[in-house]
Coordinates of C-alpha atoms and ligand atoms in Angstrom, one line a residue:
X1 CA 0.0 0.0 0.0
X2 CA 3.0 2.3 0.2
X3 CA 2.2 3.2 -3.3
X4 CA 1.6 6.1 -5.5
X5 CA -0.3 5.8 -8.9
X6 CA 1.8 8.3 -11.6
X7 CA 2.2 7.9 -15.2
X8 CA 0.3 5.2 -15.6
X9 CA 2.7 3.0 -13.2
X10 CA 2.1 2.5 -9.0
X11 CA 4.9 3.7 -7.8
X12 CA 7.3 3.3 -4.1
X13 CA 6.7 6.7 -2.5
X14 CA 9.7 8.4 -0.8
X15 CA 8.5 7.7 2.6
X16 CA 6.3 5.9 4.3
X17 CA 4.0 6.9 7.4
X18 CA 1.2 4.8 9.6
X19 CA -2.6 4.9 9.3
X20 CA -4.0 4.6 12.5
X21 CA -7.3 3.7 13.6
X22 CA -8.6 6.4 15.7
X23 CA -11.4 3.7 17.4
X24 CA -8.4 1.8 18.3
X25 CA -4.8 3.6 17.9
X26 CA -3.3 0.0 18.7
X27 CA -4.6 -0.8 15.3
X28 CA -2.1 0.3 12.3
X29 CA -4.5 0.0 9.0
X30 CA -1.4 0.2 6.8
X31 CA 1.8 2.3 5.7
X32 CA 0.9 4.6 3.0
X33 CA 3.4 6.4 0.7
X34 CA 3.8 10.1 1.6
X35 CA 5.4 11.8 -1.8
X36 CA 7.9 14.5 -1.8
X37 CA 7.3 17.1 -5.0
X38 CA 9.4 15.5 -7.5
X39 CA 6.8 13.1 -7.8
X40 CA 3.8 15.6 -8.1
X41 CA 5.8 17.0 -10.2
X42 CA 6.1 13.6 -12.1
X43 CA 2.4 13.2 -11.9
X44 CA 1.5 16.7 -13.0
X45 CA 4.0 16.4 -16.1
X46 CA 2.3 12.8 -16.9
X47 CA -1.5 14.3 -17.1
X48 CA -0.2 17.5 -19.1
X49 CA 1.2 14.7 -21.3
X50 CA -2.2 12.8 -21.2
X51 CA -4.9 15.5 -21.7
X52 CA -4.6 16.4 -25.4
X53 CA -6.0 12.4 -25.9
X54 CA -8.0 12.2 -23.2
X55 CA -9.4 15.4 -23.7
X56 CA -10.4 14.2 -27.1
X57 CA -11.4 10.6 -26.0
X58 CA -14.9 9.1 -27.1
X59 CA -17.7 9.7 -24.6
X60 CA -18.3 6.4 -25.0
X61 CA -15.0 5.4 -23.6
X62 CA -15.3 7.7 -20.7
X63 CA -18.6 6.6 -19.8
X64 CA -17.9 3.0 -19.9
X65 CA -14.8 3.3 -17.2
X66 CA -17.1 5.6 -15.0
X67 CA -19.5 3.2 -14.9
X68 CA -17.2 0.6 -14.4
X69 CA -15.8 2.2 -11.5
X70 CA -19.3 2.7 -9.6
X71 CA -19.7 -1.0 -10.4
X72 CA -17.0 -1.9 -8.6
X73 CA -17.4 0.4 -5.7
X74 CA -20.8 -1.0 -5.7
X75 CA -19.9 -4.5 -5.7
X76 CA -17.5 -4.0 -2.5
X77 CA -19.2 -1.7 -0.6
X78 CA -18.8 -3.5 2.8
X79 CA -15.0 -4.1 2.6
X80 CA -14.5 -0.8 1.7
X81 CA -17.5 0.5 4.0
X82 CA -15.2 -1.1 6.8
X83 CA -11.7 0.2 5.9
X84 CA -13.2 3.6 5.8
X85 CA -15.3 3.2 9.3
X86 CA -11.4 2.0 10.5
X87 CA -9.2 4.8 9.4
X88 CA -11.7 7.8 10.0
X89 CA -14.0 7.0 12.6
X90 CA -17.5 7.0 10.9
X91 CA -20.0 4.3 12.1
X92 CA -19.8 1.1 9.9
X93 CA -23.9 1.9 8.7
X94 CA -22.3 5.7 7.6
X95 CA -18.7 3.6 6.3
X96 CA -21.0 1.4 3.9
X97 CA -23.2 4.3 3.1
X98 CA -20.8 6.6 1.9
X99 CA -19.4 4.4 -0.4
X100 CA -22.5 3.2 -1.7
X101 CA -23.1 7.3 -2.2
X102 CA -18.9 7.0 -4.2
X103 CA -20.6 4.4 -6.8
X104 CA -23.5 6.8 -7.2
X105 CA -21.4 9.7 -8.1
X106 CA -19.5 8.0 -10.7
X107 CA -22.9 6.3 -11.8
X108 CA -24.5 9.6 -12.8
X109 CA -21.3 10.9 -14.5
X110 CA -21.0 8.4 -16.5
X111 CA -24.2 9.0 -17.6
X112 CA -23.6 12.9 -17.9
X113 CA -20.8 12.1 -20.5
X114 CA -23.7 11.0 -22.8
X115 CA -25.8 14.1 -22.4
X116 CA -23.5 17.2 -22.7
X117 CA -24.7 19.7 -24.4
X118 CA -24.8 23.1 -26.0
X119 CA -26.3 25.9 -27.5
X120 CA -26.6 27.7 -30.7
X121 CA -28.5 31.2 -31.2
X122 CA -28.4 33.5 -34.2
X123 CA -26.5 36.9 -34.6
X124 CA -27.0 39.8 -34.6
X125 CA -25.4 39.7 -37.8
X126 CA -27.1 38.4 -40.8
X127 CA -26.0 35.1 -42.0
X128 CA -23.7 34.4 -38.8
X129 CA -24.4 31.3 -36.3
X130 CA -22.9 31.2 -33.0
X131 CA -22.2 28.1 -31.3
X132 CA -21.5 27.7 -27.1
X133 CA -20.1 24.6 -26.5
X134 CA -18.3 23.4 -23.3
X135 CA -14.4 21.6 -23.3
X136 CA -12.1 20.5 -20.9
X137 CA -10.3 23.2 -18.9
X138 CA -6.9 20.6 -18.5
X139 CA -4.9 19.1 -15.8
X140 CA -7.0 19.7 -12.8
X141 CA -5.3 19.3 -9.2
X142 CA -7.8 17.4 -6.7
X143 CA -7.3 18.0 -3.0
X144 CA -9.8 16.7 -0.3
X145 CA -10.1 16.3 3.4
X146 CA -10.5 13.7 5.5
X147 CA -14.1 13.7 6.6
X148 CA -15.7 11.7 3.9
X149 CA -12.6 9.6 2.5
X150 CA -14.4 8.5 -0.5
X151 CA -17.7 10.4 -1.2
X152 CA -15.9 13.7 -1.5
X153 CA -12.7 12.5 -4.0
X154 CA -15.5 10.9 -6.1
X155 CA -17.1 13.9 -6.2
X156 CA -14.3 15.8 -7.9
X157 CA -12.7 12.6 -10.0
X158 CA -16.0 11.6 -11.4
X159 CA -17.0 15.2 -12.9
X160 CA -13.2 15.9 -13.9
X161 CA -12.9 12.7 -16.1
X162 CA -16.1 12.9 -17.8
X163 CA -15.8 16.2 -19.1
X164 CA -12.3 15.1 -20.4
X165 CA -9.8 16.9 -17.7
X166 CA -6.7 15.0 -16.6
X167 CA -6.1 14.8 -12.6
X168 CA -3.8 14.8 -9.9
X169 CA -5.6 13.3 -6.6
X170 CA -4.1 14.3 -3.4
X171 CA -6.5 13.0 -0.7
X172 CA -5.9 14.0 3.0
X173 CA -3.1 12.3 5.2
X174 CA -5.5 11.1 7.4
X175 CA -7.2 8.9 4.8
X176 CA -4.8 7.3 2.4
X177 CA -6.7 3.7 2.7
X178 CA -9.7 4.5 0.8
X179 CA -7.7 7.0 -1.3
X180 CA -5.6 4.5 -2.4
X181 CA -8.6 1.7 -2.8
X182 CA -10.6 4.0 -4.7
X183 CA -7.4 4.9 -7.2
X184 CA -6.7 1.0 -7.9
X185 CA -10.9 0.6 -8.9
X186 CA -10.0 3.4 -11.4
X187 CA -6.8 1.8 -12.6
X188 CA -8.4 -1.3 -13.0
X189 CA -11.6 0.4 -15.2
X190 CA -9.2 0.8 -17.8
X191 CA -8.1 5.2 -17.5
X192 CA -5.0 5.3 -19.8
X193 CA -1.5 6.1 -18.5
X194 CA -1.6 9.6 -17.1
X195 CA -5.2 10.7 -17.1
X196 CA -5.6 9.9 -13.2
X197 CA -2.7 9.9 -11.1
X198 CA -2.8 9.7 -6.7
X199 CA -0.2 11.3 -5.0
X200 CA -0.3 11.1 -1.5
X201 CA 1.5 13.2 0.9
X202 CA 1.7 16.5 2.9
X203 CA -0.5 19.3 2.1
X204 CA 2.5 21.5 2.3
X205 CA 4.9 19.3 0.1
X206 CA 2.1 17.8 -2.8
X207 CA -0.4 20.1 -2.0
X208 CA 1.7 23.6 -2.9
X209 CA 3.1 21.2 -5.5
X210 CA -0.2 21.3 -7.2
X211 CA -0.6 24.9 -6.8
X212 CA 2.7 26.3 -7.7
X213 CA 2.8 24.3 -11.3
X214 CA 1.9 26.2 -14.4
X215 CA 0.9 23.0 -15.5
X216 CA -2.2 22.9 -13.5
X217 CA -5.1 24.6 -14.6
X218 CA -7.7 24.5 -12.1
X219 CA -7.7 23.3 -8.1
X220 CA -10.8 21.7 -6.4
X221 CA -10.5 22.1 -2.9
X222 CA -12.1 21.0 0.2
X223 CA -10.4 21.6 3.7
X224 CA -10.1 24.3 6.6
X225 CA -10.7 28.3 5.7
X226 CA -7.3 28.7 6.5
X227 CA -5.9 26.3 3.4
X228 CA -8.5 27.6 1.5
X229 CA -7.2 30.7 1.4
X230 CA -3.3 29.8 1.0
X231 CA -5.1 28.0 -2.2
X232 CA -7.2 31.0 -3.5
X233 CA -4.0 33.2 -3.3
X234 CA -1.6 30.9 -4.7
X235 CA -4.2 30.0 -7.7
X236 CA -4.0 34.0 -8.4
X237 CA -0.2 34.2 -7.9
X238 CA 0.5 31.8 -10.3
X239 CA 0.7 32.0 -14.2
X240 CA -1.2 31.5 -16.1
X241 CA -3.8 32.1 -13.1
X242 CA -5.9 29.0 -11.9
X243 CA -9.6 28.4 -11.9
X244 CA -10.5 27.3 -8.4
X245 CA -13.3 26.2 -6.4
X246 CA -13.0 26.2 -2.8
X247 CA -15.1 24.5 -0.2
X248 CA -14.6 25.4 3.3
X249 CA -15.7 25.6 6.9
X250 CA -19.5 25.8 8.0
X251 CA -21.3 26.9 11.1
X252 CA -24.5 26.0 10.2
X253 CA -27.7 27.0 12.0
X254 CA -30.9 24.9 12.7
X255 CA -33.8 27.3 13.7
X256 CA -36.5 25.6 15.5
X257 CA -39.5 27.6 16.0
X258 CA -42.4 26.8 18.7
X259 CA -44.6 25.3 16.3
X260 CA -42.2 22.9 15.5
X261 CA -43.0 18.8 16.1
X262 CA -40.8 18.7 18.7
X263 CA -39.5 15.2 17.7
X264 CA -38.6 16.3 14.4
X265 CA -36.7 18.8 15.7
X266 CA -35.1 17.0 18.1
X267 CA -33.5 14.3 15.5
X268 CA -33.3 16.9 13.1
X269 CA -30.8 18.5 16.0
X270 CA -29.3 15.3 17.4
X271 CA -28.7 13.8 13.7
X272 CA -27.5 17.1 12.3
X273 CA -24.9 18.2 15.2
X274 CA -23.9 14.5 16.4
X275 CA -23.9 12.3 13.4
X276 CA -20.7 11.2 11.7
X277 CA -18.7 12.5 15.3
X278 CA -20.2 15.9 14.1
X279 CA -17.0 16.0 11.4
X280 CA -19.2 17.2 8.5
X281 CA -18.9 21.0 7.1
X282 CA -22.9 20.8 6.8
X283 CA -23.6 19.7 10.4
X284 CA -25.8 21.6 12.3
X285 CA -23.6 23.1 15.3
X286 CA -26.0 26.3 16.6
X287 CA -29.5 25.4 17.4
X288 CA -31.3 28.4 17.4
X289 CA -34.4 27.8 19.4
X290 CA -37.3 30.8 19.7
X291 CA -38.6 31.2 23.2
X292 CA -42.1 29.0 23.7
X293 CA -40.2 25.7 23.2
X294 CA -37.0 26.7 24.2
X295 CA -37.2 24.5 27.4
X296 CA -38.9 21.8 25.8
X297 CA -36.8 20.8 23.5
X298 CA -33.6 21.3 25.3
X299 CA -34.7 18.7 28.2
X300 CA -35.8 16.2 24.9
X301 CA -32.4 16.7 23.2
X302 CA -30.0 16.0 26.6
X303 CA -32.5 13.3 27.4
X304 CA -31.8 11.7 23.7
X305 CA -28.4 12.5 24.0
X306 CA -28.2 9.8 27.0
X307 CA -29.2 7.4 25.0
X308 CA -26.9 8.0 22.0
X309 CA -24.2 4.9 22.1
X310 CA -20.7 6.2 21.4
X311 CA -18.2 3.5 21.2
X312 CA -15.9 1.5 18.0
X313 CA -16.8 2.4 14.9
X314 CA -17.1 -0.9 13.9
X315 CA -18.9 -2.1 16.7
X316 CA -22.4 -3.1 15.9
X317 CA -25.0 -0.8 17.8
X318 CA -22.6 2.0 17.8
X319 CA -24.1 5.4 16.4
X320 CA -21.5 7.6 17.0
X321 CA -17.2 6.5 16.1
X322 CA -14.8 8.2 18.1
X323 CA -13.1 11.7 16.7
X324 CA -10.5 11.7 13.9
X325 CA -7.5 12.0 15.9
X326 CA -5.8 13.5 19.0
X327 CA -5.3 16.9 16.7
X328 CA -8.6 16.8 16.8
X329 CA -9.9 15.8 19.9
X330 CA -7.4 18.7 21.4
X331 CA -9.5 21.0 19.4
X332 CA -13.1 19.6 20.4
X333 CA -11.5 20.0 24.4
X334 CA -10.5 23.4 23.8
X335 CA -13.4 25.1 22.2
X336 CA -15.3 23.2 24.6
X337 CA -12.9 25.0 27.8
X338 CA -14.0 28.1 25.4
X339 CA -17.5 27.8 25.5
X340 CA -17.2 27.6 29.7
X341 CA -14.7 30.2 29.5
X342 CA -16.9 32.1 28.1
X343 CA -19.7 32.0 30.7
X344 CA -22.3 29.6 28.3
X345 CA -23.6 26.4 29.8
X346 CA -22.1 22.6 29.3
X347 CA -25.8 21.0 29.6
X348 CA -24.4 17.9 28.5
X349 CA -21.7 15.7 26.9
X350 CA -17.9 16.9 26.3
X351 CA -16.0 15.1 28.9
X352 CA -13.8 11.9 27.3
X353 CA -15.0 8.3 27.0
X354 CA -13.0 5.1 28.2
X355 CA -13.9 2.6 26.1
X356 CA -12.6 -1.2 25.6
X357 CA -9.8 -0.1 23.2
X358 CA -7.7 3.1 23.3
X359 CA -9.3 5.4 20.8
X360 CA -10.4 9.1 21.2
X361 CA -13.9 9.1 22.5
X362 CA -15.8 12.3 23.4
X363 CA -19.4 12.6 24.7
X364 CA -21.6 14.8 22.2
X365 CA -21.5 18.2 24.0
X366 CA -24.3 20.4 24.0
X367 CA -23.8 24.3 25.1
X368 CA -27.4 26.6 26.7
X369 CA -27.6 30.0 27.5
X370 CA -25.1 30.7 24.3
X371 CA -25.2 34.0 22.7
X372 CA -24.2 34.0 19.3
X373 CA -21.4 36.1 19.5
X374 CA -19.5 33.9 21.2
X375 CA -16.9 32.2 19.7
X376 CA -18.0 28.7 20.3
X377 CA -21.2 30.0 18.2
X378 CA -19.3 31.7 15.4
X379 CA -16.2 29.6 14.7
X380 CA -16.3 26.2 13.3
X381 CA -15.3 23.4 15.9
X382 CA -15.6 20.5 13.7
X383 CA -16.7 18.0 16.3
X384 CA -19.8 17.0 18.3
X385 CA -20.5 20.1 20.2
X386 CA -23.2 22.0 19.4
X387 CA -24.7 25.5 20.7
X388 CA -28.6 26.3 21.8
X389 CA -29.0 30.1 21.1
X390 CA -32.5 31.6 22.4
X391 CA -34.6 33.6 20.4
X392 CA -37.8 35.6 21.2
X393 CA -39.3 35.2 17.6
X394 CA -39.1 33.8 13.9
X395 CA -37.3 36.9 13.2
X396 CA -34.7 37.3 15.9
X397 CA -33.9 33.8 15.0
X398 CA -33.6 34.3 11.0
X399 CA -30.9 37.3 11.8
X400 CA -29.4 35.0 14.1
X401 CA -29.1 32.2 12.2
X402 CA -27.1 34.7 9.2
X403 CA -25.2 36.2 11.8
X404 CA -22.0 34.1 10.5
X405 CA -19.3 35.1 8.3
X406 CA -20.2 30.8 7.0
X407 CA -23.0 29.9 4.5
X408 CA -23.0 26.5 3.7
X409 CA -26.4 24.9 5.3
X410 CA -29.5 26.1 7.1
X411 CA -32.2 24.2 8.6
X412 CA -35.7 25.2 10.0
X413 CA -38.1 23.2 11.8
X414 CA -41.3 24.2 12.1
X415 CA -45.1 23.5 10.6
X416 CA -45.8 26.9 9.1
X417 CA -45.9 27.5 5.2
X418 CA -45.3 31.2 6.0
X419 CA -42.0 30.8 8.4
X420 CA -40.8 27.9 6.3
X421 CA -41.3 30.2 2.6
X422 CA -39.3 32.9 4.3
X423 CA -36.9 31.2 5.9
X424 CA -36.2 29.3 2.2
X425 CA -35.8 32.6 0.8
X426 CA -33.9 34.7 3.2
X427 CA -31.6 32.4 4.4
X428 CA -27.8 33.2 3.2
X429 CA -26.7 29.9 2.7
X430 CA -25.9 27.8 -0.1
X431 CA -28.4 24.7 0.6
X432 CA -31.4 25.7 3.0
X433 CA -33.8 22.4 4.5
X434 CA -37.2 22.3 6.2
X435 CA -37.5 20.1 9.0
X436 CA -34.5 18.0 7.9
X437 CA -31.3 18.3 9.3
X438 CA -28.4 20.6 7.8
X439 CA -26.3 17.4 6.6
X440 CA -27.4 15.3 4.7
X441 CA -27.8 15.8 1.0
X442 CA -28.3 14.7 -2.5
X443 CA -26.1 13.7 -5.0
X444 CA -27.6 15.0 -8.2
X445 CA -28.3 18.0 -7.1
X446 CA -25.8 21.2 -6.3
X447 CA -23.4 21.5 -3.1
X448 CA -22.1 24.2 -2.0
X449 CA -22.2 27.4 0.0
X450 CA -21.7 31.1 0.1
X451 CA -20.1 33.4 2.4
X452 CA -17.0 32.4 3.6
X453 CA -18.1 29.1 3.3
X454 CA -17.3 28.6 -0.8
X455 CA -15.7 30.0 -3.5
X456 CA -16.3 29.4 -7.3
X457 CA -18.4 27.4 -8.8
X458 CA -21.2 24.6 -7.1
X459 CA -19.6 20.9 -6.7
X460 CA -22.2 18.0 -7.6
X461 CA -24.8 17.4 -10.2
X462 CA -24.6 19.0 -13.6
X463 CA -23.5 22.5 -12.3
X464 CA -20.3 20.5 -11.7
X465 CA -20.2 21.4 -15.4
X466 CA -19.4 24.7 -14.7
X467 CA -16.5 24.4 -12.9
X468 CA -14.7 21.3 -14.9
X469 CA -15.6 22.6 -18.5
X470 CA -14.6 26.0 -19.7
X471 CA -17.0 28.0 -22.3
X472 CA -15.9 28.6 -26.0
X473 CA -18.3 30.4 -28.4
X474 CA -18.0 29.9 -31.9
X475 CA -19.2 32.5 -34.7
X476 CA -19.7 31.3 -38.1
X477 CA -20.1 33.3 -41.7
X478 CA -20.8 30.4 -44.2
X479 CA -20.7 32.9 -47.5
X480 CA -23.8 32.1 -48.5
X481 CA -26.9 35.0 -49.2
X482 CA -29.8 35.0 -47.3
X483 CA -32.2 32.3 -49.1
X484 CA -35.6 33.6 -50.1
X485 CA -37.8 30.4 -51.7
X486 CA -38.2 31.1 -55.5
X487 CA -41.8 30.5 -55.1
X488 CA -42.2 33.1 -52.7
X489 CA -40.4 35.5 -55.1
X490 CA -42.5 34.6 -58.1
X491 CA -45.6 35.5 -56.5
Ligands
LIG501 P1 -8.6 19.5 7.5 O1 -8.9 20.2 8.8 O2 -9.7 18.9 6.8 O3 -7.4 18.7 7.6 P2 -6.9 21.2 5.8 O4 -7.4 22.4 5.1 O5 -5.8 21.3 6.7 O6 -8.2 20.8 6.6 O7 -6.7 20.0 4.8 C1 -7.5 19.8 3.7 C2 -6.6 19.3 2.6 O8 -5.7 20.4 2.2 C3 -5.7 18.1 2.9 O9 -5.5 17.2 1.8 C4 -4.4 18.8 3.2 O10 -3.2 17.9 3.1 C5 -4.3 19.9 2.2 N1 -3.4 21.0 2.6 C6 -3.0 21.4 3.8 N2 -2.2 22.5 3.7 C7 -2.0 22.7 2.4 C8 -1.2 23.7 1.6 N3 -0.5 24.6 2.2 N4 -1.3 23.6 0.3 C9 -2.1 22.7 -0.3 N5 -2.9 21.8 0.3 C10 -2.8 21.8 1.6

């Protein structure tokens, strides 16, 4: 496994480091290759090499190895399921579902190859046609985090090889295993030498690799604000400059209103903050919570919370895996210190787990009396703590809930048309739900934020067109006068 995939060969990286299993850190999943940037460089200069062809390739050969590869991910979705659960944390149920999600991604663009399109409109000048076709915008550097190991890298691949782009893959260091799994289902689908190369490694050493070539055109991004914005600079800086889409942190609000069913709300809030160790950008980490039911649903959510069994992720029964890592975990402890520190309430959770194997295990935390201008209620955590923010009204909790410099996902839960329409519209976030919980989304559909949550383009569906094709429009004078039909002119 201590392999890279570049030029069409898997390849020994430079070093070597340990994939731990954060349920058990007894448990070493494997020694992945960590590249230095001769080889990025070697991967970049293999798919500059490879995307005149591919670029060019029959849509019929694209679909068939995208398809392929969702077969395969299909096929093995436990065994992978469980190697992800094992190196990131996630529950075996949310392991097995991601990857399921993986094989859907590549299923529906493999199917998009077949269906793009363009447009043609007249002139403005007689006897002129204008054509707007898409093409491939070249080799496009792929860097992800580790919070969805597979889900998000398909994500990116999928739509990048369909529309014809060459890629470098450098998944996060926390992740290699389904990284490198995922790359060898591609391999094996048949992508020729070059057109999809994994180099794993540092962010600062492949990463910056990626971004500092001239040979990459465009960067897909998801990670930490921070990164994001070492990436959006460096894709200026360089030259040519690179097209970039960036998705980054969230701190995403769930209103719930009085007339909301309370038990609704309260999944929508346990699922949404707790789920997945509460390591999703989308999760729903301030509940804002109007007045009337205010009480209510914060005894219902601690009492739920008793019952929520944190252990192994890939112990049956177990609904919430432990957190990544210590990094982490020493994050979660500190914003939690924070929160107290700042004078809110620890109603529940946040104090660390013993379980039957050494792992890092937190208690889901959940924070009353917390005004939102706190900084456990305006910067992103990342973990299973969550906020309860009081409002008098509907509208004291809409200008809470975009009081955030984030805009990725909103949620309200309540049973009015009127609150729910207004909410939909006035919301400043990229994806807005009604009584569902802020994670949790789609596949065909568009992903993505605004605010300091994104930048560029919408990831997912077929407005991942827009940021993996670029636009050409083509004007054309054919010579020929304006045809008037001789029986017409005889009359
Ligand atoms: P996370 O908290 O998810 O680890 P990061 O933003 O640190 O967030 O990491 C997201 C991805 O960005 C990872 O693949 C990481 O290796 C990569 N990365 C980190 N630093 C850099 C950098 N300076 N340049 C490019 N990529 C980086």
């Amino acid at each position: 496994m201590n392999m890279n995939y570049i030029a069409g060969e898997w390849l020994a990286g430079t070093h070597a480091a340990p994939n731990i299993n954060p349920s058990n850190t007894a448990d070493v999943v494997g020694e992945f290759a960590r590249a230095e940037a001769a080889e990025a460089e070697k991967a970049i200069a293999a798919a500059y090499d490879a995307f005149p062809g591919w670029s060019r390739s029959s849509i019929q050969l694209r679909h068939d190895i995208l398809k392929k590869v969702g077969d395969e991910i299909l096929a093995r979705k436990d065994e992978l399921g469980r190697l992800l659960s094992r190196e990131e944390g996630k529950t075996l149920p949310e392991g097995i579902g991601e990857v399921v999600r993986a094989s859907q991604i590549f299923q529906f663009f493999a199917g998009e190859t077949l269906r793009m399109a363009g447009d043609k409109l007249a002139s403005v000048r007689p006897g002129v046609d204008i054509e707007i076709t898409r093409e491939p915008v070249g080799v496009i550097g792929l860097i992800t985090p580790w919070n969805f190991p597979i889900a998000i890298p398909a994500w990116k691949i999928a739509p990048a090889l369909a529309y014809g782009n060459t890629v470098v893959f450098k998944p996060a260091e926390l992740v290699p295993g389904s990284a490198h799994a995922l790359s060898e289902i591609i391999v094996r689908a048949g992508v020729p030498a070059g057109v999809f190369n994994l180099v794993m490694g540092r962010g600062s050493v492949v990463g910056e690799a990626l971004l500092n070539s001239p040979k990459v055109s465009a960067i897909s991004f998801t990670g930490s604000v921070a990164t994001g914005r070492k990436v959006a600079q460096a894709c200026i800086a360089s030259d040519p400059m690179k097209k970039m889409q960036l998705e980054m942190g969230g701190k995403n609000p769930l209103v719930v209103l009085d007339d909301a069913d309370l038990k609704v709300a309260v999944e929508c809030a346990v699922n949404g903050a707790f789920f997945s160790t509460g390591q999703r950008c989308t999760a729903s980490s301030r509940l804002i919570v109007t007045s009337g039911i205010h009480d209510r649903f914060v005894d219902a959510v601690t009492e739920r919370m008793k019952s929520l069994v944190v252990d192994d992720a890939l112990k049956s029964g177990t609904q919430i895996g432990p957190v990544v890592d210590q990094n982490q975990l020493d994050q979660d402890l500190k914003y939690i210190r924070i929160g107290q520190d700042e004078g809110a309430t620890l109603a529940a959770g946040g104090e660390l787990l013993n379980r039957e194997t050494p792992g890092f295990y937190l208690a889901p935390a959940l924070f009353t009396n917390v005004d939102n201008r706190m900084r456990i209620a305006q910067e992103e955590i990342f973990g299973p703590v969550a906020t309860v923010t009081r409002a008098r009204d509907y509208e004291e909790a809409l200008e809470i809930a975009n009081d955030t410099q984030f805009g990725l996902s909103a949620g309200i839960c309540t049973t009015s048309l009127k609150h729910a329409s207004h909410f939909k519209r006035n919301s400043e976030a990229g994806m807005v739900m009604v009584n569902l919980p802020t994670a949790g989304v789609d596949y065909h559909v568009p992903f993505g934020g605004r605010k300091g949550s994104s930048y560029g383009p919408r990831e997912q569906g077929r407005y991942a067109e827009e940021f993996y094709t670029t636009v050409k429009t083509a004007y054309t004078f054919d010579g020929n006068e304006p045809y008037v039909p001789k029986t017409r002119a005889s009359e």
